[in-house]
CSV table of C-alpha atoms and ligand atoms in Angstrom, one decimal:
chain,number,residue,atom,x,y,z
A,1,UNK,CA,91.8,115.9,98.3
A,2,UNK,CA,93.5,116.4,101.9
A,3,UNK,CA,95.8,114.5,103.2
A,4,UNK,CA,96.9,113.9,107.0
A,5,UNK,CA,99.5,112.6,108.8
A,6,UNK,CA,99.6,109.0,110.7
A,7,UNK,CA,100.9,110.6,114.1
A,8,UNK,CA,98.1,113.1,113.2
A,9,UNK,CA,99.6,116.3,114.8
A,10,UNK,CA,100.8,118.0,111.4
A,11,UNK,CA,97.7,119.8,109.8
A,12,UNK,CA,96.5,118.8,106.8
A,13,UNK,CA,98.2,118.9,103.3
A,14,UNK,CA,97.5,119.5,99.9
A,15,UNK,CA,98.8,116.9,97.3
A,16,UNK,CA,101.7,119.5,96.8
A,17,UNK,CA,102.7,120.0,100.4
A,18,UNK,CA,102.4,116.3,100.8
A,19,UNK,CA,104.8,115.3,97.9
A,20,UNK,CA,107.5,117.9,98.5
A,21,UNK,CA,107.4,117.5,102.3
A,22,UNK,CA,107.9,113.3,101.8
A,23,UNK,CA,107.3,112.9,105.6
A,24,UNK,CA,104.8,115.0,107.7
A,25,UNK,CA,106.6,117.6,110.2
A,26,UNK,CA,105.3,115.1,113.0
A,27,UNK,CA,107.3,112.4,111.7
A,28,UNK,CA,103.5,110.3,110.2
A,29,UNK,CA,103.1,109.4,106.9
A,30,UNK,CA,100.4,111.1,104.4
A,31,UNK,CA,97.3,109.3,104.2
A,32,UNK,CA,94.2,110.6,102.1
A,33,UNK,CA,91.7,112.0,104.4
A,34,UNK,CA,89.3,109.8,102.7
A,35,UNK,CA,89.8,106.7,99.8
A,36,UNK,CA,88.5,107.9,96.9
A,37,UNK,CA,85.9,105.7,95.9
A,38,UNK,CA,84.7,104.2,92.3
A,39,UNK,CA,81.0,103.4,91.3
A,40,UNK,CA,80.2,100.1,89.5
A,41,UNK,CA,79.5,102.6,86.4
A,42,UNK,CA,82.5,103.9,86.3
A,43,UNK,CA,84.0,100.8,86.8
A,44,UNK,CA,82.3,99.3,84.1
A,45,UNK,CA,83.4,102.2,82.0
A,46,UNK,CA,87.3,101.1,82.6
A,47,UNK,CA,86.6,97.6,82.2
A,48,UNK,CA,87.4,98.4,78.1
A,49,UNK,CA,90.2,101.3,78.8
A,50,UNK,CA,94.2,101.0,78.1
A,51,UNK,CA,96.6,101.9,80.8
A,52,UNK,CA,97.2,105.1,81.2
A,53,UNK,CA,93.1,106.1,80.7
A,54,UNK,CA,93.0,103.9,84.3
A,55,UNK,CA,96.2,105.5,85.6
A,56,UNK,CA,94.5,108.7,84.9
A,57,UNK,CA,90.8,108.3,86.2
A,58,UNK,CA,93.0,107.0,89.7
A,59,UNK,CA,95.1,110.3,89.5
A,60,UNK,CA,92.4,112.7,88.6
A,61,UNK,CA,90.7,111.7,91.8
A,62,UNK,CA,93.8,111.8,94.2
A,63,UNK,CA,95.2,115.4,92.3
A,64,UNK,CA,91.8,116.9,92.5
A,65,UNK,CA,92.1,120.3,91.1
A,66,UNK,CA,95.7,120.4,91.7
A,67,UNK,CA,96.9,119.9,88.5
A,68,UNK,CA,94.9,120.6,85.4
A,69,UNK,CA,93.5,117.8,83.5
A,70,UNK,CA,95.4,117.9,80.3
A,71,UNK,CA,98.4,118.6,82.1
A,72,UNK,CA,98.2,115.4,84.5
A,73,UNK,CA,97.1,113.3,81.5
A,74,UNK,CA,100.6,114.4,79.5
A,75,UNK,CA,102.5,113.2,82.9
A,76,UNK,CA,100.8,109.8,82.9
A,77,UNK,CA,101.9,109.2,79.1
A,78,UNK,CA,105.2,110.3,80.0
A,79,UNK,CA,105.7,108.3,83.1
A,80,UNK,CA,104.1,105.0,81.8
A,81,UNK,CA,105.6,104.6,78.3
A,82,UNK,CA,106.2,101.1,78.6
A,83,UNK,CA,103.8,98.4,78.7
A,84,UNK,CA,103.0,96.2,82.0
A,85,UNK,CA,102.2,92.9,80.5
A,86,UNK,CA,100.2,90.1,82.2
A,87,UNK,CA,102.0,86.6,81.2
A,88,UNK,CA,99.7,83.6,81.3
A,89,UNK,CA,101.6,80.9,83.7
A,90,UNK,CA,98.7,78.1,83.8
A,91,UNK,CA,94.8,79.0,83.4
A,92,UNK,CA,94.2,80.8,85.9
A,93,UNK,CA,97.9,82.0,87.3
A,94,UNK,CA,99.6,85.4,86.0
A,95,UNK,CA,102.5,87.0,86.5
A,96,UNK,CA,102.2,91.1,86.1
A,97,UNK,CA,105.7,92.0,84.6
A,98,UNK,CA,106.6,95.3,86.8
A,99,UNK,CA,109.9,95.3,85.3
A,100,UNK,CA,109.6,97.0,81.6
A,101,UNK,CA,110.9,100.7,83.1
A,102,UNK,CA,114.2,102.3,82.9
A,103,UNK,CA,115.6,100.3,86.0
A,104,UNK,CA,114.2,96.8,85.0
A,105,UNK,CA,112.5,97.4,88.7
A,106,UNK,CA,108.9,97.7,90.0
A,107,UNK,CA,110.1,100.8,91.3
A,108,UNK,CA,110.0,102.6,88.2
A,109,UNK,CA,106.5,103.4,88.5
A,110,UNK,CA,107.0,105.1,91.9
A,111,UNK,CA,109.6,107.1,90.8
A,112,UNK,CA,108.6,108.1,88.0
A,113,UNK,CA,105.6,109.8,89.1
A,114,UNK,CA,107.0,111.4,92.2
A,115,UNK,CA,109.7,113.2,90.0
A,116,UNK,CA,107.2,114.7,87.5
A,117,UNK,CA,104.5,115.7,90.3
A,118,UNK,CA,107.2,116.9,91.7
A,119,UNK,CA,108.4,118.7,89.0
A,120,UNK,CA,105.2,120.1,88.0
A,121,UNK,CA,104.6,121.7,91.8
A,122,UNK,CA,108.3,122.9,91.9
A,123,UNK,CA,107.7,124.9,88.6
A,124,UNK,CA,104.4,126.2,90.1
A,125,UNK,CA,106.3,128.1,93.0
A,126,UNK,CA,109.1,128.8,90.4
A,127,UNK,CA,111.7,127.2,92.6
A,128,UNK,CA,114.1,124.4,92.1
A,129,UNK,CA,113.6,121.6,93.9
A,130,UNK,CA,117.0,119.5,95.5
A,131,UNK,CA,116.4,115.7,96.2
A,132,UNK,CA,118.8,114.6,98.5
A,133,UNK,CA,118.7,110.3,98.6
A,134,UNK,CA,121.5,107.7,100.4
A,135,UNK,CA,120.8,104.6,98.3
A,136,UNK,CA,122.4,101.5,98.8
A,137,UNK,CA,120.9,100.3,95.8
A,138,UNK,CA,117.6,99.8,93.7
A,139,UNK,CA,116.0,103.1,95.5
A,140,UNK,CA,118.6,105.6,94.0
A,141,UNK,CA,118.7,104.1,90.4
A,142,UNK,CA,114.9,104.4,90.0
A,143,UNK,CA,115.2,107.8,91.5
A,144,UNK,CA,118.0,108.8,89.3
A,145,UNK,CA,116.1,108.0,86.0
A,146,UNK,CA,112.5,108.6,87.3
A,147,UNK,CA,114.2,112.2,87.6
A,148,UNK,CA,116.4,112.7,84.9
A,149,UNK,CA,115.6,115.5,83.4
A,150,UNK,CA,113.1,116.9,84.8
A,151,UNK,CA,112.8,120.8,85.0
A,152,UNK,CA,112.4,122.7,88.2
A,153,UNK,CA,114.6,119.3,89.8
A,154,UNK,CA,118.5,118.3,90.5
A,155,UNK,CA,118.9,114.8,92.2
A,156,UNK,CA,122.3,114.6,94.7
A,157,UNK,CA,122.6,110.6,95.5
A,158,UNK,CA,125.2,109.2,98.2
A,159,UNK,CA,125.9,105.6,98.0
A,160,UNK,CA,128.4,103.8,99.9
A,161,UNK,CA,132.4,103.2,97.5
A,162,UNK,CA,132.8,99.4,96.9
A,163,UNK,CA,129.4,98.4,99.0
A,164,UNK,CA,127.0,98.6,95.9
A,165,UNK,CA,126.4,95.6,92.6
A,166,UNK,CA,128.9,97.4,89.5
A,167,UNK,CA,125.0,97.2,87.6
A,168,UNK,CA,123.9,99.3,90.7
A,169,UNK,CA,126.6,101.2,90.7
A,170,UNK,CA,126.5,101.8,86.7
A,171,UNK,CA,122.5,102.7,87.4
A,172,UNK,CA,123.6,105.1,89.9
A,173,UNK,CA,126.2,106.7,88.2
A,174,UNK,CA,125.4,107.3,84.5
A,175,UNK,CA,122.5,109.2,84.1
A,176,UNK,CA,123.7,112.5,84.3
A,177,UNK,CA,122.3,116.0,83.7
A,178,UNK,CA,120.6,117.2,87.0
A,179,UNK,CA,121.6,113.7,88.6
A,180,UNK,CA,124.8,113.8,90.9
A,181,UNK,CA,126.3,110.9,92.6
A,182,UNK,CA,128.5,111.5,95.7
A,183,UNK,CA,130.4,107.8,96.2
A,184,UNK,CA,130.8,108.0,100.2
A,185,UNK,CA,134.1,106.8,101.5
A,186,UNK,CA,131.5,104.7,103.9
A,187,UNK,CA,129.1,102.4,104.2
A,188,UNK,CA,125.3,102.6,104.0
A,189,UNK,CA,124.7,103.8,107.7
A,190,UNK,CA,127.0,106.8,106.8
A,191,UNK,CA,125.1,107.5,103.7
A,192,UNK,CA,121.9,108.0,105.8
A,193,UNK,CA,123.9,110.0,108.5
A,194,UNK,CA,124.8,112.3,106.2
A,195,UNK,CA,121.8,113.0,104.4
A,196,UNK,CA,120.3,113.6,107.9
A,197,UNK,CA,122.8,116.3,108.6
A,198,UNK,CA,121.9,117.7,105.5
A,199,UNK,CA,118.2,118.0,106.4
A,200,UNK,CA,119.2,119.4,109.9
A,201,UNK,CA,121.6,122.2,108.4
A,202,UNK,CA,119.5,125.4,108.8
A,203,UNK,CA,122.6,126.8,106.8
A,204,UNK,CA,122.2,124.7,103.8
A,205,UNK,CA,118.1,125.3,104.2
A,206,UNK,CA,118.7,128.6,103.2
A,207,UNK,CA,119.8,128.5,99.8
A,208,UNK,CA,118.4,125.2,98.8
A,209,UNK,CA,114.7,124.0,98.6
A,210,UNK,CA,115.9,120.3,100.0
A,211,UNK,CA,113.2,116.9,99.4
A,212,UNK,CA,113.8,113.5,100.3
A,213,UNK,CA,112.5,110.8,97.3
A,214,UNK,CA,111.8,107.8,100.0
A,215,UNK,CA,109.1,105.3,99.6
A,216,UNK,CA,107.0,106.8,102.1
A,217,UNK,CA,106.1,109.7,100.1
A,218,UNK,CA,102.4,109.5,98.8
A,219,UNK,CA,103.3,110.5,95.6
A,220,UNK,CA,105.4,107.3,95.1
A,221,UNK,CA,102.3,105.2,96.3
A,222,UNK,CA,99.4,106.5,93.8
A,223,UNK,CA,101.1,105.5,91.0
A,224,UNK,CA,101.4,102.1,92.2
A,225,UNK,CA,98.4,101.1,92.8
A,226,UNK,CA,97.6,101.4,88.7
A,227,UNK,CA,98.8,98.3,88.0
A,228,UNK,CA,96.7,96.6,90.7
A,229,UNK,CA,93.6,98.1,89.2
A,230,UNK,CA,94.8,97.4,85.2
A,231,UNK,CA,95.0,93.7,86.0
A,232,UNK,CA,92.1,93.6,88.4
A,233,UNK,CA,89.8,94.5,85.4
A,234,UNK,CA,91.4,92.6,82.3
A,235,UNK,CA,91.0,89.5,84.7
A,236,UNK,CA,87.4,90.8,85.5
A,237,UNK,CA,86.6,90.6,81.8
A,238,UNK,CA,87.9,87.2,81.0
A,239,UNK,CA,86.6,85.7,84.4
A,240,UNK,CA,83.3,87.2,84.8
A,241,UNK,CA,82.0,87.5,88.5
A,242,UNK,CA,85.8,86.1,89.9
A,243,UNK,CA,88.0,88.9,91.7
A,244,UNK,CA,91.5,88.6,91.8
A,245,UNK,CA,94.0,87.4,94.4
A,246,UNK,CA,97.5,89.1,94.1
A,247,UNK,CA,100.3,88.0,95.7
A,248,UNK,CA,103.0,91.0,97.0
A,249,UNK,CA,106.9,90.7,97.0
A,250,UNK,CA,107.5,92.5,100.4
A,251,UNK,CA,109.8,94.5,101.5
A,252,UNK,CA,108.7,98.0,103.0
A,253,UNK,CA,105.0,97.5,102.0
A,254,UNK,CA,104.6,100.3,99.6
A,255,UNK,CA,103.3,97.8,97.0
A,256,UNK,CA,100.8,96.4,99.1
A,257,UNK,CA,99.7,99.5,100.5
A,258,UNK,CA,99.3,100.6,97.4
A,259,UNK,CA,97.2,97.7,96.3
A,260,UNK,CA,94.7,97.6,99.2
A,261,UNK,CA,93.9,101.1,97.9
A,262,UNK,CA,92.9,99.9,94.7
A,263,UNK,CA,90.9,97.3,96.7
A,264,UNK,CA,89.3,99.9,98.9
A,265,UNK,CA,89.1,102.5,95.4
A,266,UNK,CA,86.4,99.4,94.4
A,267,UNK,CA,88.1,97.6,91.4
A,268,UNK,CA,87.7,93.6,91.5
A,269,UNK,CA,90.1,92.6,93.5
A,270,UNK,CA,89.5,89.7,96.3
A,271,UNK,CA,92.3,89.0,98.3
A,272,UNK,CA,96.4,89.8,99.0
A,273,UNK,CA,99.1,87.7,99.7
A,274,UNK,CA,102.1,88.9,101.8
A,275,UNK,CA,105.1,87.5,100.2
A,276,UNK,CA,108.1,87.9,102.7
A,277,UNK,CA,111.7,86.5,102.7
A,278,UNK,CA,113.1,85.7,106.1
A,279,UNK,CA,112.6,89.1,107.4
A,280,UNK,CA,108.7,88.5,108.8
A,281,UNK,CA,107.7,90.8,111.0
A,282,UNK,CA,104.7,92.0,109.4
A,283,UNK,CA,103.3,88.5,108.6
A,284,UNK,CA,104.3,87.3,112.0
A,285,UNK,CA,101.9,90.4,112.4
A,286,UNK,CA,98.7,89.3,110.1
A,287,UNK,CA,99.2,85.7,111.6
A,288,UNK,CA,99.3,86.8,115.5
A,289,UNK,CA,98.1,90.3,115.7
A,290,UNK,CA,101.7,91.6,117.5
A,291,UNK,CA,104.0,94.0,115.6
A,292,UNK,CA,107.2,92.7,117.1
A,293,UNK,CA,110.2,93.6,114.6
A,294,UNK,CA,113.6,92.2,114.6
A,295,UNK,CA,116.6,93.6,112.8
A,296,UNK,CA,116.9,93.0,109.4
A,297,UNK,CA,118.2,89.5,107.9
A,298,UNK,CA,120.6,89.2,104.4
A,299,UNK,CA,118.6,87.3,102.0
A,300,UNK,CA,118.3,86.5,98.2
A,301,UNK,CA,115.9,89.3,97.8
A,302,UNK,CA,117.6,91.7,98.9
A,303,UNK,CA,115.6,94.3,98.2
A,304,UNK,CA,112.9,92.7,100.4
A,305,UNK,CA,115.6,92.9,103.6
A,306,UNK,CA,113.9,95.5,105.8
A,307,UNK,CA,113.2,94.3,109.5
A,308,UNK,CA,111.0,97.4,110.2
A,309,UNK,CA,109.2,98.3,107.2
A,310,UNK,CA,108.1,101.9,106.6
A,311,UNK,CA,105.0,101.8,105.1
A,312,UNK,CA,103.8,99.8,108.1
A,313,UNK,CA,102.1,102.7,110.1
A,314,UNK,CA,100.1,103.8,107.1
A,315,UNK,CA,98.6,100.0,106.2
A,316,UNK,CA,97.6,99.8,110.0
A,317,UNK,CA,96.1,103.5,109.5
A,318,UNK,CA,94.2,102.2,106.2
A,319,UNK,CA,92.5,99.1,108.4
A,320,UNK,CA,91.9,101.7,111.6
A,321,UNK,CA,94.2,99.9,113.3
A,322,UNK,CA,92.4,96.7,113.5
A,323,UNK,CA,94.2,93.6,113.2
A,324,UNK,CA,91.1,91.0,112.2
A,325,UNK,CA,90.1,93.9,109.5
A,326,UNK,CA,93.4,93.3,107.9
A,327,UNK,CA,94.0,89.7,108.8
A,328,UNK,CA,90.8,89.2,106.6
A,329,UNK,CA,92.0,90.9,103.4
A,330,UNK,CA,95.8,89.8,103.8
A,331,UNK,CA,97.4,86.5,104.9
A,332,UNK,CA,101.4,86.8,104.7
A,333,UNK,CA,103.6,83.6,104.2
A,334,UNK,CA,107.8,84.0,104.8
A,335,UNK,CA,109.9,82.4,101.9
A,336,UNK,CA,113.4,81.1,103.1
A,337,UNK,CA,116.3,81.5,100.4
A,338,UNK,CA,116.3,77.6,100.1
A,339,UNK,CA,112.6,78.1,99.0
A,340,UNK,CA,112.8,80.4,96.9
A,341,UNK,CA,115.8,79.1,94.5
A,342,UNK,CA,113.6,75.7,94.5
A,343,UNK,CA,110.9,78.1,93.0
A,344,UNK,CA,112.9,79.4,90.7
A,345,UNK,CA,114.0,75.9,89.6
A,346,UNK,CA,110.5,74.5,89.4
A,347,UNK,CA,108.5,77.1,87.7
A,348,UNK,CA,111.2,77.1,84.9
A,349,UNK,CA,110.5,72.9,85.0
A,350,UNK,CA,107.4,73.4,84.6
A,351,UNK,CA,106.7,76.5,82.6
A,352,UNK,CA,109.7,77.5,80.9
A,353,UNK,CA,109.5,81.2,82.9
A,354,UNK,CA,113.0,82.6,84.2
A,355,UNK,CA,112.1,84.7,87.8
A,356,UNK,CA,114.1,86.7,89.6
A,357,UNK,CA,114.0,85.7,93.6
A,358,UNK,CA,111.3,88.3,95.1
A,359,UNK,CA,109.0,87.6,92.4
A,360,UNK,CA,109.8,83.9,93.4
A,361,UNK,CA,109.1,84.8,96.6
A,362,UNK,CA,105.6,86.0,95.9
A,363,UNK,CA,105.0,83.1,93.8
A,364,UNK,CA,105.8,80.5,96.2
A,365,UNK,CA,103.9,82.4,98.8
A,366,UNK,CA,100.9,81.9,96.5
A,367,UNK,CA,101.4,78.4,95.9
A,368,UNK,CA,101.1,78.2,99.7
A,369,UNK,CA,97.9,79.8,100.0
A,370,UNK,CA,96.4,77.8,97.5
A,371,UNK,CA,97.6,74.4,99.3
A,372,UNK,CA,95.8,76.1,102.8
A,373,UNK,CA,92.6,76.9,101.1
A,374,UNK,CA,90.4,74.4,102.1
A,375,UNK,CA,87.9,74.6,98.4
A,376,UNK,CA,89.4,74.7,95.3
A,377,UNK,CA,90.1,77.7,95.1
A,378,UNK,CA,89.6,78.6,91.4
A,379,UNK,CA,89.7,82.6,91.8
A,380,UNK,CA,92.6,83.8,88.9
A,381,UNK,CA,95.8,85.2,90.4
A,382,UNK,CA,98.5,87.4,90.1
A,383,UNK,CA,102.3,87.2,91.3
A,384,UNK,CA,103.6,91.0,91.1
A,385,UNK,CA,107.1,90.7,89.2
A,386,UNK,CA,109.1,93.2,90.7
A,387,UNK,CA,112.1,92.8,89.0
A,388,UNK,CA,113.7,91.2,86.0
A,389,UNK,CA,115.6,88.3,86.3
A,390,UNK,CA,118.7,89.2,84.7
A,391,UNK,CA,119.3,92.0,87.5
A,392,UNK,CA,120.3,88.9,89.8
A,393,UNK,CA,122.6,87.0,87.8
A,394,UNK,CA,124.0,85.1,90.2
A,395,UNK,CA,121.0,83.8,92.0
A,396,UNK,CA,119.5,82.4,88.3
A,397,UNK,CA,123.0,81.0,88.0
A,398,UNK,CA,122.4,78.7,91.0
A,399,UNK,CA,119.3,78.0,90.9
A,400,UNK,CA,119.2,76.7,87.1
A,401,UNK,CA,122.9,76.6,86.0
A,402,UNK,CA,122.4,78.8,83.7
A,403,UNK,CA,123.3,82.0,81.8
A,404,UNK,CA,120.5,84.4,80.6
A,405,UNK,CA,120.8,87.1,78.2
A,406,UNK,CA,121.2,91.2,79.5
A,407,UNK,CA,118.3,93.3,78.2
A,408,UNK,CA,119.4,95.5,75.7
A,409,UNK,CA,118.7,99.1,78.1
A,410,UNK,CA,120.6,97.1,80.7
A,411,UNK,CA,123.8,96.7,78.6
A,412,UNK,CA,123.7,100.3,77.3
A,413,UNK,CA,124.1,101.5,81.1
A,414,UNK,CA,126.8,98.7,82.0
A,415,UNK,CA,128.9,100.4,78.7
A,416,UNK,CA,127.9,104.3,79.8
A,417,UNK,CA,131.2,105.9,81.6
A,418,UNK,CA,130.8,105.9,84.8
A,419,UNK,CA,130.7,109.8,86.6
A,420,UNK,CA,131.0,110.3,90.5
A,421,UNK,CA,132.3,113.0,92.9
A,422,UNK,CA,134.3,111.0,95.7
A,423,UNK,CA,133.7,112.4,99.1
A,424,UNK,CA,134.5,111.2,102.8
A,425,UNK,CA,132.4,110.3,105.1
A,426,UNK,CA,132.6,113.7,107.0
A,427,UNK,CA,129.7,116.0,106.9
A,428,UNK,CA,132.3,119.2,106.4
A,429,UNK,CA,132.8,117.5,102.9
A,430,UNK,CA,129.3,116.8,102.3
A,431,UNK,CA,128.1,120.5,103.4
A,432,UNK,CA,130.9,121.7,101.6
A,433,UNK,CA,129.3,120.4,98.2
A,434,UNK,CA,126.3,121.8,98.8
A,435,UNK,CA,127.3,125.1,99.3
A,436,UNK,CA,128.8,125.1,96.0
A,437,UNK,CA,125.7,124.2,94.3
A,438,UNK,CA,124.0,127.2,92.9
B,501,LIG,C1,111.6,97.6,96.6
B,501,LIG,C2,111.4,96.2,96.1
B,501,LIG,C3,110.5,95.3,96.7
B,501,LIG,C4,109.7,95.6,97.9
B,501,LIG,O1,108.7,96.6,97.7
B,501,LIG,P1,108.0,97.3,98.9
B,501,LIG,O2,107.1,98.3,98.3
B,501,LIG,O3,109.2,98.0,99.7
B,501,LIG,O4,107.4,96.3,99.7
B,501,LIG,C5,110.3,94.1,96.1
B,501,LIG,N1,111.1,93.7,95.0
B,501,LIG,C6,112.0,94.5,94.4
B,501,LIG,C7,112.7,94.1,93.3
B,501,LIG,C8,112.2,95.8,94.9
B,501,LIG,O5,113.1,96.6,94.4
C-alpha cells in the first residue's frame, strides 16, 4: 500500500515513511492511495472471528508486505489485550465500551498501535526513534503508555505546571522508563511553541531521529477503525440483513475518519452520526456545505474542544471533496453542556448506565436522529464510549449527585510517585535537554 499526502505535493510513502514522518513534508495528511476493499466472502468469513483475527485481516491489508505476518499478528495481541465490550442499552441501542485500555480512554487504541508500528520500523533501520508531544491532557497519557516500553523508542512530553487534571497529571508523569515528562513553566500555547522549535532545530536534527505522536498520523487511524468493523459484524449476525448506525463523540474526527473507512473497507455498517459539543464547525459543515471554523469553545467534553479539527482535510479527501457524498453518509447534531448532563441524568433513570459526557454527547446526538427519522427507524445502533465515566468526576457529580467508584488501574496511577523534570518556558532550556540526551 502507498500512501499520499492531502496537499498532494509530497511523493508517495510507504506505511513506514508515513508513520514516522506523522505529517507529509507538504504539510497534507496520509491518505491510502486506495481503500482497501473486503469481498462478501471474506466478510462472511469474519462474521465468526474474535477481535484481534479482524484487527488483523484490517492491518494485513493496510501493512501489505511491510511487516511480516507473524510479526504484525504478535503486535495486534499485544496492543489489543483488553476486551471492547458491546453493552446492550435497550433492544436495539449499544454502547461500544472504548475505555478498557491503559488510559481508561478511546485513545488507547491509537496509541497503542502507532508506538509498536513504530517501534517495529525504528528497529528495522536500527535507529532510535524520539517522540516529541505538548499534551495538555488525554493525548500525552495515551501516548505515554501506548509507548512505554517499547524498544527502538523514548517519549519526551511537555505539559503545561498547574494547567493539567492531578489524574492527568499522574497519567503523564508515572509511567517511566523511556517516557520523560518536562512540566513547562507555561501554558499549553508554550508547550506547542516549543515542540515546534524543537522540530525546526537543524542542531538537534542531528543527533536525534525526532517524530511527533499526533492524531493525524495514519498509524493512529488504522487501528481505530477495528472496533467499527468488530461491532458492525456481531450486530450483523444477531440482526440479519440490518447495518449499523454509529454515533461518533467528536472532537478532531480521527474516530470518524476512521469509521467511514471501515464503511468504505465493506463491513455492515449504514450510517454515522456526528456527535459535537458546542464547538460545530464540521456539522455546521454536513448541514450547510461551508467549512467556516470558529475558535474553540470550553465545554464538558473537553476533549471534544477543538474549533478547527485536524482530521478534517483527510474526511473531505475520503468523499473527493464532495459535500452531498458526505452529507449522505453523515448527519452531525451539536450537544450543549446543559444537554448533555440531562443525558447523563436520564439514561442512568432509565437504564441504570453511568456515562461520561462525550459519550453522552454521542448518545444524545443519536437520540436526535432517531426523533428526525421520519420511519421507524429500527436499524441497531451504537454510541462509541470514548471514555470512562470516573475520568470526569465532577461532571457525574452534578449531573446525578453522586460518587462512583475509581477503577482499580486508575487508583494504582493516582498512588505511583509522581517524576518530572521542571523547565521554563524558554527554548534555551528545552534545547538544552535535548542535547543531553544520548
Ligand atoms: C480525543 C477524544 C475524543 C475525540 O476524538 P477525535 O478522534 O479527536 O474526534 C472524544 N472523546 C474522548 C474522551 C477523547 O479523548
Amino acid at each position: 500500500m502507498i500512501y499520499y499526502s492531502t496537499n498532494k505535493s509530497s511523493t508517495p510513502a510507504s506505511l513506514k515513511r508515513a508513520t514516522l514522518e506523522g505529517l507529509a513534508p507538504d504539510g497534507g495528511l496520509y491518505v491510502p492511495s486506495a481503500i482497501p476493499v473486503f469481498s462478501p466472502s471474506e466478510i462472511e468469513l469474519l462474521k465468526e472471528a474474535p477481535f484481534k483475527d479482524i484487527a488483523f485481516a484490517i492491518a494485513k491489508k493496510y501493512t501489505g508486505s511491510e511487516i511480516p505476518p507473524d510479526r504484525l499478528y504478535e503486535i495486534i495481541e499485544e496492543c489489543f489485550n483488553f476486551p471492547t465490550p458491546l453493552v446492550p442499552l435497550d433492544n436495539n441501542t449499544f454502547i461500544e465500551e472504548l475505555f478498557h485500555g491503559p488510559t481508561l480512554a478511546f485513545k488507547d487504541y491509537g496509541a497503542r498501535f502507532l508506538a509498536r508500528m513504530t517501534g517495529y520500523f525504528a528497529e528495522e533501520d536500527h535507529t532510535l526513534i524520539t517522540i516529541l508531544v505538548a499534551t495538555s491532557g488525554d493525548t500525552g497519557s495515551a501516548v505515554a503508555y501506548g509507548f512505554q516500553g517499547i524498544p527502538n523508542t523514548r517519549v519526551v512530553l511537555l505539559y503545561p505546571s498547574g494547567k493539567v487534571s492531578r489524574l492527568q497529571e499522574q497519567q503523564l508523569t508515572t509511567a517511566g522508563g523511556n517516557v520523560t515528562a518536562l512540566e513547562v513553566k507555561g501554558d499549553f500555547d508554550d508547550c506547542q511553541r516549543l515542540v515546534k522549535q524543537a522540530f525546526m532545530d537543524g542542531s538537534i536534527k542531528q543527533n536525534l531521529t525526532l517524530t511527533s505522536a499526533n492524531s493525524i498520523n495514519i498509524s493512529r487511524l488504522i487501528p481505530q477503525s477495528f472496533y467499527y468493523a468488530w461491532a458492525a459484524l456481531q450486530l450483523d449476525r444477531k440482526y440479519p440483513g440490518k447495518k449499523a448506525v454509529f454515533s461518533v463523540p467528536s472532537g478532531n474526527y480521527g474516530n470518524l475518519t476512521a469509521g467511514v473507512l471501515a464503511k468504505m473497507m465493506g463491513f455492515p455498517i449504514d450510517h454515522f452520526i456526528a456527535a459535537s459539543n458546542a464547538n460545530d464547525s464540521v456539522t455546521r459543515y454536513i448541514e450547510e456545505g461551508r467549512y467556516e471554523p470558529h475558535p474553540t469553545i470550553r465545554t464538558l467534553s473537553t476533549a471534544m474542544d477543538v474549533g478547527d479539527p485536524s482530521n478534517f482535510a483527510r474526511l473531505r479527501h475520503i468523499y473527493a471533496n464532495d459535500h452531498t457524498k458526505m452529507a449522505a453518509d453523515i448527519t452531525g447534531y451539536s450537544i450543549s453542556d446543559n444537554e448533555t448532563l440531562e443525558t447523563i441524568r436520564s439514561v442512568y433513570d432509565r437504564f441504570g448506565y453511568i456515562m461520561d459526557p462525550h459519550t453522552a454527547v454521542g448518545s444524545r446526538a443519536l437520540e436526535l436522529w432517531r426523533e428526525q427519522m421520519t420511519q421507524a427507524d429500527s436499524n441497531p445502533a451504537v454510541v462509541l464510549s470514548t471514555a470512562h465515566p470516573a475520568k470526569f468526576l465532577e461532571s457525574i457529580r452534578e449531573a446525578l449527585d453522586m460518587e462512583i467508584s475509581i477503577p482499580d488501574r486508575l487508583q494504582t496511577v493516582l498512588d505511583k510517585q509522581k517524576i518530572a523534570t521542571l523547565i521554563g518556558s524558554d527554548y534555551n532550556e528545552l534545547s538544552a535537554f535535548l542535547s543531553a540526551l544520548d
